[in-house]
mmCIF file of C-alpha atoms in Angstrom:
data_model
loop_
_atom_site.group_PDB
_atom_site.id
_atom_site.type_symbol
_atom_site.label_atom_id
_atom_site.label_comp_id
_atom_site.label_asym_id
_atom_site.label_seq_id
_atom_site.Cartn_x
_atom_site.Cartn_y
_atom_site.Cartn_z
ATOM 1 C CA UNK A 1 233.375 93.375 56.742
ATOM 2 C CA UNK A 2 231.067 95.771 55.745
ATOM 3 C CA UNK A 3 229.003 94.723 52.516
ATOM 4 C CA UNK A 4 227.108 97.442 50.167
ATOM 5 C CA UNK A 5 225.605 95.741 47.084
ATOM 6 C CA UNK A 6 223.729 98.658 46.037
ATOM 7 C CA UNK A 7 226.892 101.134 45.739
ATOM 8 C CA UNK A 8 225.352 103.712 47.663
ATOM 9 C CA UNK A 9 226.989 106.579 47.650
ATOM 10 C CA UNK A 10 228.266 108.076 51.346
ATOM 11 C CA UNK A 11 231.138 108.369 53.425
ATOM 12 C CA UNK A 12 233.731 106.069 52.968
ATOM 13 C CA UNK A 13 234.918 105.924 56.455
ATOM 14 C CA UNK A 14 231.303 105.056 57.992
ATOM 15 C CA UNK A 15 230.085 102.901 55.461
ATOM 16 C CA UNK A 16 232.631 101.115 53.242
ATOM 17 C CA UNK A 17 231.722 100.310 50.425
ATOM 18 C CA UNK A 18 232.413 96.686 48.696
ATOM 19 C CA UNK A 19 231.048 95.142 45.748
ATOM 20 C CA UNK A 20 229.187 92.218 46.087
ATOM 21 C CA UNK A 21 225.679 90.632 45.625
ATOM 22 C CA UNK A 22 222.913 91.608 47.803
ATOM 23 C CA UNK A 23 222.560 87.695 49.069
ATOM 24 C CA UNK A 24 223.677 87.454 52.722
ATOM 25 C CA UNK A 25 227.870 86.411 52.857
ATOM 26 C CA UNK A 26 226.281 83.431 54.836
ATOM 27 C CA UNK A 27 225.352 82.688 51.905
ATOM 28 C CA UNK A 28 221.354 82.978 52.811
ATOM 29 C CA UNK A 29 218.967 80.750 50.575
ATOM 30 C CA UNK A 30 216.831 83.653 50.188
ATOM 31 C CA UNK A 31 218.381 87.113 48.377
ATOM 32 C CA UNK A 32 218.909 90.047 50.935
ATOM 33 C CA UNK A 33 216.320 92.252 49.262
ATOM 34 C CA UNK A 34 213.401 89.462 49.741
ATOM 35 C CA UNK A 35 214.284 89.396 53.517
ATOM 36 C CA UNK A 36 214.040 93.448 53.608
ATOM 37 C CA UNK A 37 210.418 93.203 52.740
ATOM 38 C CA UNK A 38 209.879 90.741 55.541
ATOM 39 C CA UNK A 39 210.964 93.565 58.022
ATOM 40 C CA UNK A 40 209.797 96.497 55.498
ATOM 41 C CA UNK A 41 206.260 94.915 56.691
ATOM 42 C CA UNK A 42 206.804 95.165 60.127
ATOM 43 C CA UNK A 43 208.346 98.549 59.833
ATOM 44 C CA UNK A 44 204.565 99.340 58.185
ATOM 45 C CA UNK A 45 202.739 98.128 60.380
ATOM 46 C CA UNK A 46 204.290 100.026 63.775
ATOM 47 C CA UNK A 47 203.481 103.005 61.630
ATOM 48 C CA UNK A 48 199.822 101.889 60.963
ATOM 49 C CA UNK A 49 199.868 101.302 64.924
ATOM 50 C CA UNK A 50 201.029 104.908 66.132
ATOM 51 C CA UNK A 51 204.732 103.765 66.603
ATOM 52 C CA UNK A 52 207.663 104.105 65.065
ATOM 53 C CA UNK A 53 208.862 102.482 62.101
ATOM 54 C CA UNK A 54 211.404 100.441 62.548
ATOM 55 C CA UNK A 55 211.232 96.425 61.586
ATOM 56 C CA UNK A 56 213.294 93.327 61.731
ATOM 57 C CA UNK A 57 212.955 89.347 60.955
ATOM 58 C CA UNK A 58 215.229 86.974 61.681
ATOM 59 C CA UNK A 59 216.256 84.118 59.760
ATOM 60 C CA UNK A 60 218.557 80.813 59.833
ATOM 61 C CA UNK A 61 220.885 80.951 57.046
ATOM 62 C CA UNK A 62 218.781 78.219 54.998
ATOM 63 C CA UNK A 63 215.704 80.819 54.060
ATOM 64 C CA UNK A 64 213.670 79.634 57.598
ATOM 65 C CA UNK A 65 211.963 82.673 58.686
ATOM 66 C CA UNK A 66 212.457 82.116 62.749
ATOM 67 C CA UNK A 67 210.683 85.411 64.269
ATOM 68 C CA UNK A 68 209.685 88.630 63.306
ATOM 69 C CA UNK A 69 208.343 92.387 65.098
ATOM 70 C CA UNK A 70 208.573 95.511 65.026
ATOM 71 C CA UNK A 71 209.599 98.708 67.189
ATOM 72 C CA UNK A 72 206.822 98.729 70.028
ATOM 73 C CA UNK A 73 208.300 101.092 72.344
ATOM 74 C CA UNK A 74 204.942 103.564 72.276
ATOM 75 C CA UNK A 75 202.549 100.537 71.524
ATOM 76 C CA UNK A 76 203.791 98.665 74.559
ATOM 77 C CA UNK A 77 204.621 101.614 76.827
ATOM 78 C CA UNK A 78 207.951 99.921 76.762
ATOM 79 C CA UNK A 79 211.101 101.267 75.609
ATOM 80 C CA UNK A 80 212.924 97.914 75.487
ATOM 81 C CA UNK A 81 210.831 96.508 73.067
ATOM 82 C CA UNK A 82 212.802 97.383 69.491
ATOM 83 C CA UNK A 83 212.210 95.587 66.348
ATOM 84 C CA UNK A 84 215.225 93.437 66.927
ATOM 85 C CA UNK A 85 214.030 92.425 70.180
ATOM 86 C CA UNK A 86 210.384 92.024 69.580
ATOM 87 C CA UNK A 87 211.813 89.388 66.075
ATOM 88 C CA UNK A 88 214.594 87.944 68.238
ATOM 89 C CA UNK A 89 212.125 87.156 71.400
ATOM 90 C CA UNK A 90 209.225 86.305 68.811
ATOM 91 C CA UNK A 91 212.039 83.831 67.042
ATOM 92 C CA UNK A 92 212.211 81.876 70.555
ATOM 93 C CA UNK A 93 214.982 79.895 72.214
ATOM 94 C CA UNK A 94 217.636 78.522 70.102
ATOM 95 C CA UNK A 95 220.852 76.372 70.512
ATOM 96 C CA UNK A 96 222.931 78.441 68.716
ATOM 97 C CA UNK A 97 222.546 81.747 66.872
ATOM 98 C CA UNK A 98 225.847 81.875 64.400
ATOM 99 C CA UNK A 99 224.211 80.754 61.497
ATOM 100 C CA UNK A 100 221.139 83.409 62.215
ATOM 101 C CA UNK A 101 220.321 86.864 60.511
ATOM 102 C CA UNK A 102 218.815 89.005 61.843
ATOM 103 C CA UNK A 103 217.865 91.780 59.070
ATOM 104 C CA UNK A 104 216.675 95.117 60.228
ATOM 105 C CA UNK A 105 215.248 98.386 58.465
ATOM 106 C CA UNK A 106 217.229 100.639 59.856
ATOM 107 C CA UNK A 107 220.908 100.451 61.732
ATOM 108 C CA UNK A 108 220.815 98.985 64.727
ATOM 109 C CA UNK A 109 221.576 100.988 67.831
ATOM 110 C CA UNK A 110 223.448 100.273 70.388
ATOM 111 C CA UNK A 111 221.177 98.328 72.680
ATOM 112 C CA UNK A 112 220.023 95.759 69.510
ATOM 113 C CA UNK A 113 224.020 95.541 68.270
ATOM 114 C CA UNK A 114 224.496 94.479 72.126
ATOM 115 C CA UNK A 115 221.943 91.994 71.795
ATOM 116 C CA UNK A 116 223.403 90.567 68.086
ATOM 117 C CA UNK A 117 226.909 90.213 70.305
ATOM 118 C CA UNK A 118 225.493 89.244 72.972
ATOM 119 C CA UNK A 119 223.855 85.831 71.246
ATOM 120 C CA UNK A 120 226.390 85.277 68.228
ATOM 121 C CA UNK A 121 223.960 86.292 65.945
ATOM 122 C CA UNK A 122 226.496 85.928 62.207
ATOM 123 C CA UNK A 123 225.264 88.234 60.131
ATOM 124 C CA UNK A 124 222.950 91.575 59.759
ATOM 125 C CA UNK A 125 221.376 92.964 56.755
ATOM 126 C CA UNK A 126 220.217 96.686 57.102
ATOM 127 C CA UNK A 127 217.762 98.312 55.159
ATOM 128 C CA UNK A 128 219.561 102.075 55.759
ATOM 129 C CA UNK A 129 222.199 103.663 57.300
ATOM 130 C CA UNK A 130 221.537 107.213 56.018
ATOM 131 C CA UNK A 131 219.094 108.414 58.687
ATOM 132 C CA UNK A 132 220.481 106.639 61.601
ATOM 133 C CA UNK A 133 224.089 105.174 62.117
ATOM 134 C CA UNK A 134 224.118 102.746 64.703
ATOM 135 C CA UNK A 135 225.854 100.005 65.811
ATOM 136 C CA UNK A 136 227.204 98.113 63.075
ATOM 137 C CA UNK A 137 230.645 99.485 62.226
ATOM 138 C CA UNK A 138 231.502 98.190 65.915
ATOM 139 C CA UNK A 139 229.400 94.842 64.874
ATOM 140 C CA UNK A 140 232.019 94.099 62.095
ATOM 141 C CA UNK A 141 235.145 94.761 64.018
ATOM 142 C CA UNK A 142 233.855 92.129 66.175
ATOM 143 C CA UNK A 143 232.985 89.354 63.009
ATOM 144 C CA UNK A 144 229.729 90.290 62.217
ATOM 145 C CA UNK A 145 228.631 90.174 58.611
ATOM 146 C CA UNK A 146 227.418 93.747 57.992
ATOM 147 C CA UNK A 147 225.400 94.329 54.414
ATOM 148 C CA UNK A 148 223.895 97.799 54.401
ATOM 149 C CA UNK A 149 221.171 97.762 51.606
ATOM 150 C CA UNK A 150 220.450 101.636 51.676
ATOM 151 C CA UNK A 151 216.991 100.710 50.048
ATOM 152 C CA UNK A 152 215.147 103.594 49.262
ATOM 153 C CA UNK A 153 212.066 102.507 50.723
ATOM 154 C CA UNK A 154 213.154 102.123 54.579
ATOM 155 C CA UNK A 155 215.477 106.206 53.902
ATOM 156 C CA UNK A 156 211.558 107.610 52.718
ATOM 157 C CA UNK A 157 209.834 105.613 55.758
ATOM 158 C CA UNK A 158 212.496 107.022 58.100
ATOM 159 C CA UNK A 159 212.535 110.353 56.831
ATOM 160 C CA UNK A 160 209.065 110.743 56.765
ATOM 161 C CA UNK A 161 208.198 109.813 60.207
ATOM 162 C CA UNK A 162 211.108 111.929 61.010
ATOM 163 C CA UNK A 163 209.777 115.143 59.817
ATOM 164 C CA UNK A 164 205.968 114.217 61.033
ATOM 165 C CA UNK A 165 207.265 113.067 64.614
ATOM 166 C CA UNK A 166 210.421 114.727 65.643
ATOM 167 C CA UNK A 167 209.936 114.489 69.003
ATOM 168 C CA UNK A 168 209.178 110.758 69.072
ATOM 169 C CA UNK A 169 212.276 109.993 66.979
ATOM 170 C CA UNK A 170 214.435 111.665 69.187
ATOM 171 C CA UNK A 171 212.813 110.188 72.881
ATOM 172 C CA UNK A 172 213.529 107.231 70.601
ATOM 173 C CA UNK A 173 217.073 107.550 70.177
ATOM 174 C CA UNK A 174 218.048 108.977 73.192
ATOM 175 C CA UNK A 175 218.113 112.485 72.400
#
């Protein structure tokens, strides 16, 4: 199930859209939105450090914030390290990861969605969609929460680091 408390408007048949609160469907002590700034942060600070914007925290269900990082793929010389990664591995080892969620500024790609499979993670809030569609249609077909935010703050971010760095966004993605 794909959750969109803010309504955005888009295509139906990539994001659907269904009404809701923005608090997590695990039902997350802390709102959705006051997650979002957790990895909004991060997000700002790869920026600050030459890299690209992209952020993510992850968090049990009951508010705990377990990890959070940022994309460090230029900082790092490494192009593994994403901002799901660099929370997840900052987050540590856990027993389980079902009642985890990992939230994220921008749609994961395929390589993080892997990595939310891979571990069970339950649920994923995403700050936007619009500039970047990853991962998490596939993620809900397989029983992962999905609540796309489309905050306005992570589509300017994004689409002003796309226009200034073009060529970083796309060795990025792949392209």
């Amino acid at each position: 199930m794909i959750e969109n408390p803010a309504g955005a408007t888009g295509s139906a048949a990539s994001t659907p859209k269904l009404s809701g609160s923005a608090s997590s469907p695990l039902s997350a002590a802390l709102p959705a939105a006051e997650m979002l700034a957790v990895a909004r942060e991060e997000a700002e600070s790869g920026l600050a450090e030459g890299g690209i914007p992209i952020g993510a925290a992850l968090f049990h269900r009951d508010g705990t914030l377990l990890g959070r990082g940022h994309n460090r793929r230029v900082q790092n010389g490494d192009p593994s390290v994403h901002g799901e990664t660099d929370a997840f591995r900052a987050a540590g080892r856990l027993r389980g990861y079902r009642d985890t969620i990992m939230v994220t500024t921008l749609s994961p790609c395929w390589y993080c969605s892997g990595l939310v499979r891979q571990f069970g993670i339950g649920q994923v809030v995403i700050g936007e969609a619009s500039t970047f569609h990853g991962g998490h249609d596939w993620l809900a077909e397989h029983g992962v929460g999905i609540t796309v935010l489309e905050d306005p703050r992570c589509i300017t971010l994004m689409r002003e680091f796309i226009a200034a760095r073009p060529e970083l966004w796309y060795e990025d993605i792949g392209e």
